[in-house]
Short mmCIF file of C-alpha atoms and ligand atoms in Angstrom, two decimals:
data_model
loop_
_atom_site.label_atom_id
_atom_site.label_comp_id
_atom_site.label_asym_id
_atom_site.label_seq_id
_atom_site.Cartn_x
_atom_site.Cartn_y
_atom_site.Cartn_z
CA UNK A 13 -31.66 -117.10 -64.64
CA UNK A 14 -28.65 -115.50 -66.26
CA UNK A 15 -29.07 -114.42 -69.83
CA UNK A 16 -25.62 -113.23 -70.65
CA UNK A 17 -24.81 -111.99 -74.09
CA UNK A 18 -21.38 -113.10 -75.11
CA UNK A 19 -18.70 -110.55 -75.77
CA UNK A 20 -20.17 -108.43 -78.50
CA UNK A 21 -17.03 -106.90 -79.80
CA UNK A 22 -17.95 -105.72 -83.28
CA UNK A 23 -19.91 -108.90 -84.04
CA UNK A 24 -20.67 -107.84 -87.60
CA UNK A 25 -17.68 -106.82 -89.66
CA UNK A 26 -18.26 -104.29 -92.47
CA UNK A 27 -18.08 -107.20 -94.90
CA UNK A 28 -21.16 -108.70 -93.24
CA UNK A 29 -23.04 -105.53 -94.12
CA UNK A 30 -22.99 -102.91 -91.42
CA UNK A 31 -26.39 -101.27 -90.97
CA UNK A 32 -26.81 -98.42 -88.58
CA UNK A 33 -29.65 -96.03 -87.97
CA UNK A 34 -30.70 -92.73 -86.46
CA UNK A 35 -34.09 -92.93 -84.81
CA UNK A 36 -35.31 -89.54 -83.58
CA UNK A 37 -38.69 -89.05 -81.94
CA UNK A 38 -40.39 -86.15 -83.72
CA UNK A 39 -41.08 -84.20 -80.55
CA UNK A 40 -39.22 -81.11 -81.75
CA UNK A 41 -36.31 -80.03 -83.93
CA UNK A 42 -32.79 -81.42 -83.50
CA UNK A 43 -30.90 -79.90 -80.57
CA UNK A 44 -27.22 -80.15 -79.70
CA UNK A 45 -27.77 -83.51 -77.97
CA UNK A 46 -29.68 -85.15 -80.81
CA UNK A 47 -27.13 -83.86 -83.32
CA UNK A 48 -24.41 -85.71 -81.37
CA UNK A 49 -26.43 -88.95 -81.76
CA UNK A 50 -27.05 -88.25 -85.45
CA UNK A 51 -23.40 -87.42 -86.17
CA UNK A 52 -21.98 -90.28 -84.08
CA UNK A 53 -24.21 -92.89 -85.73
CA UNK A 54 -23.59 -91.43 -89.20
CA UNK A 55 -19.80 -91.41 -88.70
CA UNK A 56 -19.79 -94.95 -87.35
CA UNK A 57 -21.73 -96.18 -90.40
CA UNK A 58 -19.51 -94.30 -92.85
CA UNK A 59 -16.27 -95.32 -91.11
CA UNK A 60 -17.37 -98.95 -91.42
CA UNK A 61 -18.47 -98.62 -95.04
CA UNK A 62 -22.02 -99.27 -93.88
CA UNK A 63 -25.52 -98.00 -94.44
CA UNK A 64 -27.28 -95.43 -92.29
CA UNK A 65 -31.07 -95.53 -92.11
CA UNK A 66 -33.42 -92.87 -90.82
CA UNK A 67 -36.36 -93.97 -88.71
CA UNK A 68 -38.91 -91.51 -87.37
CA UNK A 69 -40.01 -92.88 -84.01
CA UNK A 70 -43.51 -91.47 -83.88
CA UNK A 71 -44.95 -94.40 -81.94
CA UNK A 72 -46.00 -92.22 -79.00
CA UNK A 73 -48.37 -90.15 -81.11
CA UNK A 74 -49.60 -87.82 -78.34
CA UNK A 75 -46.01 -86.59 -77.83
CA UNK A 76 -45.28 -85.96 -81.51
CA UNK A 77 -45.18 -82.41 -82.84
CA UNK A 78 -46.66 -81.97 -86.33
CA UNK A 79 -43.95 -81.06 -88.83
CA UNK A 80 -41.03 -81.98 -86.54
CA UNK A 81 -40.22 -85.00 -88.73
CA UNK A 82 -39.75 -82.77 -91.78
CA UNK A 83 -37.80 -80.22 -89.79
CA UNK A 84 -35.41 -82.94 -88.55
CA UNK A 85 -34.90 -84.18 -92.11
CA UNK A 86 -34.12 -80.72 -93.40
CA UNK A 87 -31.67 -80.13 -90.50
CA UNK A 88 -29.90 -83.42 -91.27
CA UNK A 89 -29.63 -82.51 -94.95
CA UNK A 90 -28.27 -79.07 -94.06
CA UNK A 91 -25.57 -80.82 -92.01
CA UNK A 92 -24.72 -83.11 -94.94
CA UNK A 93 -25.97 -86.17 -93.01
CA UNK A 94 -27.74 -87.94 -95.85
CA UNK A 95 -29.37 -91.29 -95.18
CA UNK A 96 -29.39 -94.43 -97.28
CA UNK A 97 -32.86 -95.67 -96.52
CA UNK A 98 -36.12 -94.39 -95.16
CA UNK A 99 -37.36 -92.43 -93.52
CA UNK A 100 -39.55 -95.15 -92.11
CA UNK A 101 -42.31 -94.15 -89.71
CA UNK A 102 -43.22 -96.27 -86.72
CA UNK A 103 -46.82 -95.08 -86.92
CA UNK A 104 -47.09 -96.94 -90.24
CA UNK A 105 -45.65 -100.21 -88.97
CA UNK A 106 -48.29 -101.21 -86.42
CA UNK A 107 -48.92 -104.58 -88.05
CA UNK A 108 -45.34 -105.68 -87.42
CA UNK A 109 -45.55 -104.72 -83.74
CA UNK A 110 -48.91 -106.44 -83.47
CA UNK A 111 -47.45 -109.65 -84.94
CA UNK A 112 -44.51 -109.66 -82.49
CA UNK A 113 -46.86 -108.91 -79.61
CA UNK A 114 -49.15 -111.72 -80.68
CA UNK A 115 -46.21 -114.14 -80.78
CA UNK A 116 -45.18 -113.27 -77.24
CA UNK A 117 -48.77 -113.73 -76.25
CA UNK A 118 -48.93 -117.16 -77.80
CA UNK A 119 -45.77 -118.11 -75.92
CA UNK A 120 -47.67 -117.23 -72.72
CA UNK A 121 -45.34 -114.39 -71.74
CA UNK A 122 -47.80 -111.51 -71.36
CA UNK A 123 -50.46 -110.46 -68.90
CA UNK A 124 -52.84 -107.55 -68.68
CA UNK A 125 -52.46 -104.91 -66.01
CA UNK A 126 -54.80 -102.25 -64.71
CA UNK A 127 -52.36 -100.47 -62.37
CA UNK A 128 -52.06 -96.71 -62.69
CA UNK A 129 -48.78 -94.98 -61.85
CA UNK A 130 -50.37 -93.91 -58.57
CA UNK A 131 -51.36 -97.48 -57.67
CA UNK A 132 -47.82 -98.64 -58.34
CA UNK A 133 -46.38 -95.78 -56.27
CA UNK A 134 -48.76 -96.60 -53.39
CA UNK A 135 -47.92 -100.31 -53.50
CA UNK A 136 -44.21 -99.56 -53.44
CA UNK A 137 -44.63 -97.01 -50.64
CA UNK A 138 -46.63 -99.52 -48.58
CA UNK A 139 -43.76 -101.99 -48.99
CA UNK A 140 -41.31 -99.29 -47.83
CA UNK A 141 -39.69 -98.97 -51.27
CA UNK A 142 -38.77 -95.43 -52.30
CA UNK A 143 -38.00 -94.62 -55.93
CA UNK A 144 -35.44 -91.84 -56.31
CA UNK A 145 -36.49 -88.86 -58.44
CA UNK A 146 -35.88 -89.41 -62.17
CA UNK A 147 -35.89 -93.15 -61.75
CA UNK A 148 -38.52 -95.50 -63.03
CA UNK A 149 -40.62 -97.40 -60.54
CA UNK A 150 -39.92 -101.13 -60.44
CA UNK A 151 -43.24 -102.85 -61.15
CA UNK A 152 -44.15 -104.86 -58.02
CA UNK A 153 -46.06 -107.52 -59.98
CA UNK A 154 -49.49 -106.60 -58.59
CA UNK A 155 -51.47 -107.86 -61.61
CA UNK A 156 -49.24 -110.78 -62.45
CA UNK A 157 -51.32 -113.99 -62.43
CA UNK A 158 -49.96 -117.02 -60.64
CA UNK A 159 -50.18 -118.89 -63.90
CA UNK A 160 -49.60 -117.26 -67.26
CA UNK A 161 -51.96 -118.16 -70.03
CA UNK A 162 -51.13 -118.33 -73.70
CA UNK A 163 -53.75 -116.69 -75.86
CA UNK A 164 -54.28 -117.23 -79.50
CA UNK A 165 -57.17 -114.85 -80.01
CA UNK A 166 -59.40 -112.39 -78.22
CA UNK A 167 -56.26 -110.53 -77.29
CA UNK A 168 -57.43 -106.98 -77.78
CA UNK A 169 -60.79 -107.46 -76.13
CA UNK A 170 -59.41 -105.94 -72.95
CA UNK A 171 -58.35 -102.71 -74.58
CA UNK A 172 -58.51 -100.56 -71.42
CA UNK A 173 -55.60 -102.44 -69.87
CA UNK A 174 -51.88 -102.34 -70.40
CA UNK A 175 -49.99 -105.54 -71.25
CA UNK A 176 -46.74 -106.45 -69.53
CA UNK A 177 -44.13 -109.10 -70.21
CA UNK A 178 -43.54 -111.48 -67.31
CA UNK A 179 -39.84 -111.69 -66.55
CA UNK A 180 -38.30 -114.85 -65.18
CA UNK A 181 -36.87 -114.75 -61.68
CA UNK A 182 -33.34 -113.35 -61.52
CA UNK A 183 -33.31 -112.08 -65.09
CA UNK A 184 -29.77 -110.77 -65.60
CA UNK A 185 -28.61 -109.24 -68.84
CA UNK A 186 -25.01 -108.48 -69.64
CA UNK A 187 -23.60 -106.94 -72.79
CA UNK A 188 -20.53 -105.13 -73.94
CA UNK A 189 -21.06 -101.53 -74.96
CA UNK A 190 -18.46 -100.58 -77.54
CA UNK A 191 -17.85 -97.26 -75.78
CA UNK A 192 -18.65 -97.92 -72.12
CA UNK A 193 -17.47 -101.52 -71.78
CA UNK A 194 -19.30 -104.32 -69.96
CA UNK A 195 -22.79 -103.38 -68.79
CA UNK A 196 -25.07 -105.35 -66.57
CA UNK A 197 -28.68 -105.01 -65.48
CA UNK A 198 -30.77 -107.19 -63.23
CA UNK A 199 -34.09 -106.71 -65.00
CA UNK A 200 -36.20 -108.43 -62.36
CA UNK A 201 -34.88 -106.24 -59.55
CA UNK A 202 -34.18 -102.98 -61.39
CA UNK A 203 -37.09 -102.82 -63.85
CA UNK A 204 -39.74 -105.47 -63.20
CA UNK A 205 -42.29 -106.75 -65.72
CA UNK A 206 -42.46 -103.96 -68.28
CA UNK A 207 -45.21 -102.69 -70.55
CA UNK A 208 -45.32 -103.63 -74.23
CA UNK A 209 -48.76 -102.27 -74.98
CA UNK A 210 -50.19 -99.29 -73.13
CA UNK A 211 -53.72 -98.97 -71.83
CA UNK A 212 -54.47 -96.51 -74.66
CA UNK A 213 -53.67 -99.29 -77.14
CA UNK A 214 -50.28 -97.92 -78.27
CA UNK A 215 -47.30 -100.26 -78.49
CA UNK A 216 -44.39 -99.04 -76.44
CA UNK A 217 -40.99 -97.84 -77.61
CA UNK A 218 -39.34 -101.01 -76.18
CA UNK A 219 -41.31 -103.32 -78.43
CA UNK A 220 -41.29 -101.09 -81.53
CA UNK A 221 -37.55 -100.44 -81.44
CA UNK A 222 -36.72 -104.14 -81.10
CA UNK A 223 -39.05 -105.12 -83.96
CA UNK A 224 -37.72 -102.31 -86.18
CA UNK A 225 -34.04 -102.99 -85.49
CA UNK A 226 -34.57 -106.67 -86.38
CA UNK A 227 -36.81 -106.01 -89.37
CA UNK A 228 -34.41 -103.45 -90.80
CA UNK A 229 -31.37 -105.68 -90.23
CA UNK A 230 -29.66 -103.17 -87.92
CA UNK A 231 -26.24 -104.50 -86.90
CA UNK A 232 -24.99 -101.47 -84.93
CA UNK A 233 -26.98 -99.20 -82.62
CA UNK A 234 -25.18 -95.93 -81.87
CA UNK A 235 -27.24 -93.58 -79.69
CA UNK A 236 -27.17 -91.32 -76.64
CA UNK A 237 -26.32 -92.65 -73.20
CA UNK A 238 -29.78 -91.62 -71.98
CA UNK A 239 -31.02 -94.81 -73.68
CA UNK A 240 -28.47 -97.10 -72.01
CA UNK A 241 -30.95 -98.08 -69.33
CA UNK A 242 -33.31 -99.46 -72.02
CA UNK A 243 -30.78 -101.73 -73.69
CA UNK A 244 -31.09 -104.73 -71.37
CA UNK A 245 -34.88 -104.71 -71.88
CA UNK A 246 -34.36 -104.63 -75.61
CA UNK A 247 -31.84 -107.48 -75.55
CA UNK A 248 -34.25 -109.52 -73.44
CA UNK A 249 -37.05 -108.95 -75.97
CA UNK A 250 -34.71 -109.85 -78.85
CA UNK A 251 -33.95 -113.13 -77.10
CA UNK A 252 -37.63 -113.87 -76.54
CA UNK A 253 -38.50 -113.16 -80.16
CA UNK A 254 -35.47 -115.00 -81.57
CA UNK A 255 -33.93 -111.86 -83.08
CA UNK A 256 -30.18 -111.21 -83.32
CA UNK A 257 -28.68 -108.67 -80.91
CA UNK A 258 -26.91 -105.75 -82.61
CA UNK A 259 -23.81 -104.21 -81.09
CA UNK A 260 -24.36 -101.11 -78.97
CA UNK A 261 -22.40 -97.91 -78.55
CA UNK A 262 -23.85 -95.30 -76.22
CA UNK A 263 -22.52 -91.79 -76.73
CA UNK A 264 -21.80 -89.16 -74.06
CA UNK A 265 -24.74 -86.88 -73.34
CA UNK A 266 -24.80 -83.15 -73.82
CA UNK A 267 -25.86 -81.60 -70.51
CA UNK A 268 -27.24 -78.13 -69.83
CA UNK A 269 -25.82 -75.78 -67.20
CA UNK A 270 -27.88 -77.55 -64.49
CA UNK A 271 -26.33 -80.88 -65.41
CA UNK A 272 -29.60 -82.07 -66.99
CA UNK A 273 -29.76 -83.88 -70.31
CA UNK A 274 -30.87 -81.61 -73.16
CA UNK A 275 -34.43 -82.37 -74.17
CA UNK A 276 -37.59 -80.67 -75.15
CA UNK A 277 -38.62 -80.73 -71.47
CA UNK A 278 -35.50 -78.77 -70.52
CA UNK A 279 -36.30 -76.34 -73.39
CA UNK A 280 -33.21 -77.27 -75.39
CA UNK A 281 -32.91 -74.91 -78.31
CA UNK A 282 -32.86 -76.06 -81.89
CA UNK A 283 -29.51 -76.25 -83.67
CA UNK A 284 -28.98 -73.47 -86.17
CA UNK A 285 -28.71 -74.75 -89.72
CA UNK A 286 -29.85 -71.64 -91.57
CA UNK A 287 -26.67 -71.62 -93.68
CA UNK A 288 -23.57 -73.77 -94.24
CA UNK A 289 -21.48 -71.74 -91.82
CA UNK A 290 -23.88 -72.17 -88.92
CA UNK A 291 -24.46 -75.88 -89.74
CA UNK A 292 -20.70 -76.45 -89.77
CA UNK A 293 -20.35 -74.66 -86.43
CA UNK A 294 -22.98 -77.03 -84.96
CA UNK A 295 -21.18 -80.05 -86.42
CA UNK A 296 -17.88 -78.87 -84.96
CA UNK A 297 -19.41 -78.63 -81.47
CA UNK A 298 -20.91 -82.12 -81.83
CA UNK A 299 -17.57 -83.56 -83.00
CA UNK A 300 -15.77 -81.98 -80.05
CA UNK A 301 -18.31 -83.58 -77.75
CA UNK A 302 -17.61 -86.94 -79.40
CA UNK A 303 -13.92 -86.51 -78.62
CA UNK A 304 -12.76 -85.98 -82.20
CA UNK A 305 -9.65 -83.90 -81.74
CA UNK A 306 -7.60 -82.18 -84.43
CA UNK A 307 -10.30 -81.51 -86.99
CA UNK A 308 -9.46 -79.10 -89.81
CA UNK A 309 -10.76 -75.57 -89.28
CA UNK A 310 -10.86 -72.57 -91.57
CA UNK A 311 -12.39 -72.52 -95.00
CA UNK A 312 -13.79 -75.96 -95.68
CA UNK A 313 -17.06 -77.32 -97.07
CA UNK A 314 -19.37 -79.48 -94.98
CA UNK A 315 -18.65 -82.47 -97.25
CA UNK A 316 -14.87 -82.04 -96.79
CA UNK A 317 -15.28 -81.62 -93.06
CA UNK A 318 -17.42 -84.79 -92.83
CA UNK A 319 -14.77 -86.73 -94.71
CA UNK A 320 -12.13 -85.59 -92.22
CA UNK A 321 -14.48 -86.40 -89.34
CA UNK A 322 -15.04 -89.92 -90.72
CA UNK A 323 -11.29 -90.48 -90.77
CA UNK A 324 -10.94 -89.11 -87.24
CA UNK A 325 -13.79 -91.38 -86.06
CA UNK A 326 -12.13 -94.38 -87.69
CA UNK A 327 -8.91 -93.53 -85.88
CA UNK A 328 -10.54 -93.33 -82.47
CA UNK A 329 -12.88 -96.32 -82.84
CA UNK A 330 -12.25 -98.89 -85.55
CA UNK A 331 -8.44 -98.71 -85.42
CA UNK A 332 -8.45 -98.60 -81.62
CA UNK A 333 -10.49 -101.84 -81.57
CA UNK A 334 -8.29 -103.70 -83.98
CA UNK A 335 -5.25 -102.92 -81.77
CA UNK A 336 -6.88 -104.72 -78.78
N1 LIG B 429 -36.46 -92.32 -80.43
C1 LIG B 429 -35.47 -92.30 -79.41
C2 LIG B 429 -35.11 -90.87 -79.06
O1 LIG B 429 -35.32 -89.99 -79.87
C3 LIG B 429 -34.20 -92.98 -79.83
C4 LIG B 429 -34.35 -94.44 -79.82
C5 LIG B 429 -33.11 -95.25 -80.17
O2 LIG B 429 -32.15 -94.73 -80.75
O3 LIG B 429 -33.16 -96.43 -79.86
O4 LIG B 429 -34.65 -90.66 -77.96
#
């Protein structure tokens, strides 16, 4: 089955109402990498005359750090990156995720799974399949029933199990990333049936992000390239739930000296926003990373600098597209 998404070149023009978002997980303060995602998505929204929403992705509650949400908001404000809506909190939107989950269930697309990571690793090893370090294991379908059942109630009775979506055979997803060009993923071979609800009862990022992007009318997703590998899964879920697919632009990652993506795990340090000068210095580094050349330097306010950055962004993105 080929589920190709047609050429998504800027499907929503600014006149249709551009809506972008920044969706940090509150696992720590902003670091150089997350500032690149914040600035890139903010600039894209501003350059298109659109709105920029802030969503705190605190769905994975055990990983959240108390106070990080407020710290992120104060860092964004210090950088002049004001948002037009929100912040919304995923932890307060469970009912929406539950409703989407229930719909998929009624369509007979889900099944419960009791496999631990170790069981999956053992099954793959027994089949001679080795998963390279840093790559997700492809679910081998151990718990998938031969016939899927559609449930209308009694869904949460089995709360100790995870719930996976059953992918069709040969589930191919193709989309055009506005920065990276045509992308393709064979979900059945590269991912396998994936989890929408964990065995601890939490809905997963994949489901929450798809429900939120649709519910909030997001037309453009601009985020770090580390999330590129999730996009096909999200497009597949959008198709199953009858949601529109936004356009995607994945931004270059900031790497540390070992070539690893900056993250809390790699002990990325917080950006310094203690005064305007330091915040501007952080913004300048992020803009350089985004490939914005000739930005004004010297004595300039953050607001003036952001205006110049918006123009520079428009030159490298919007104008470049209209010349195609
Ligand atoms: N919450 C995710 C993160 O902080 C971002 C999700 C997204 O932009 O789709 O990595």
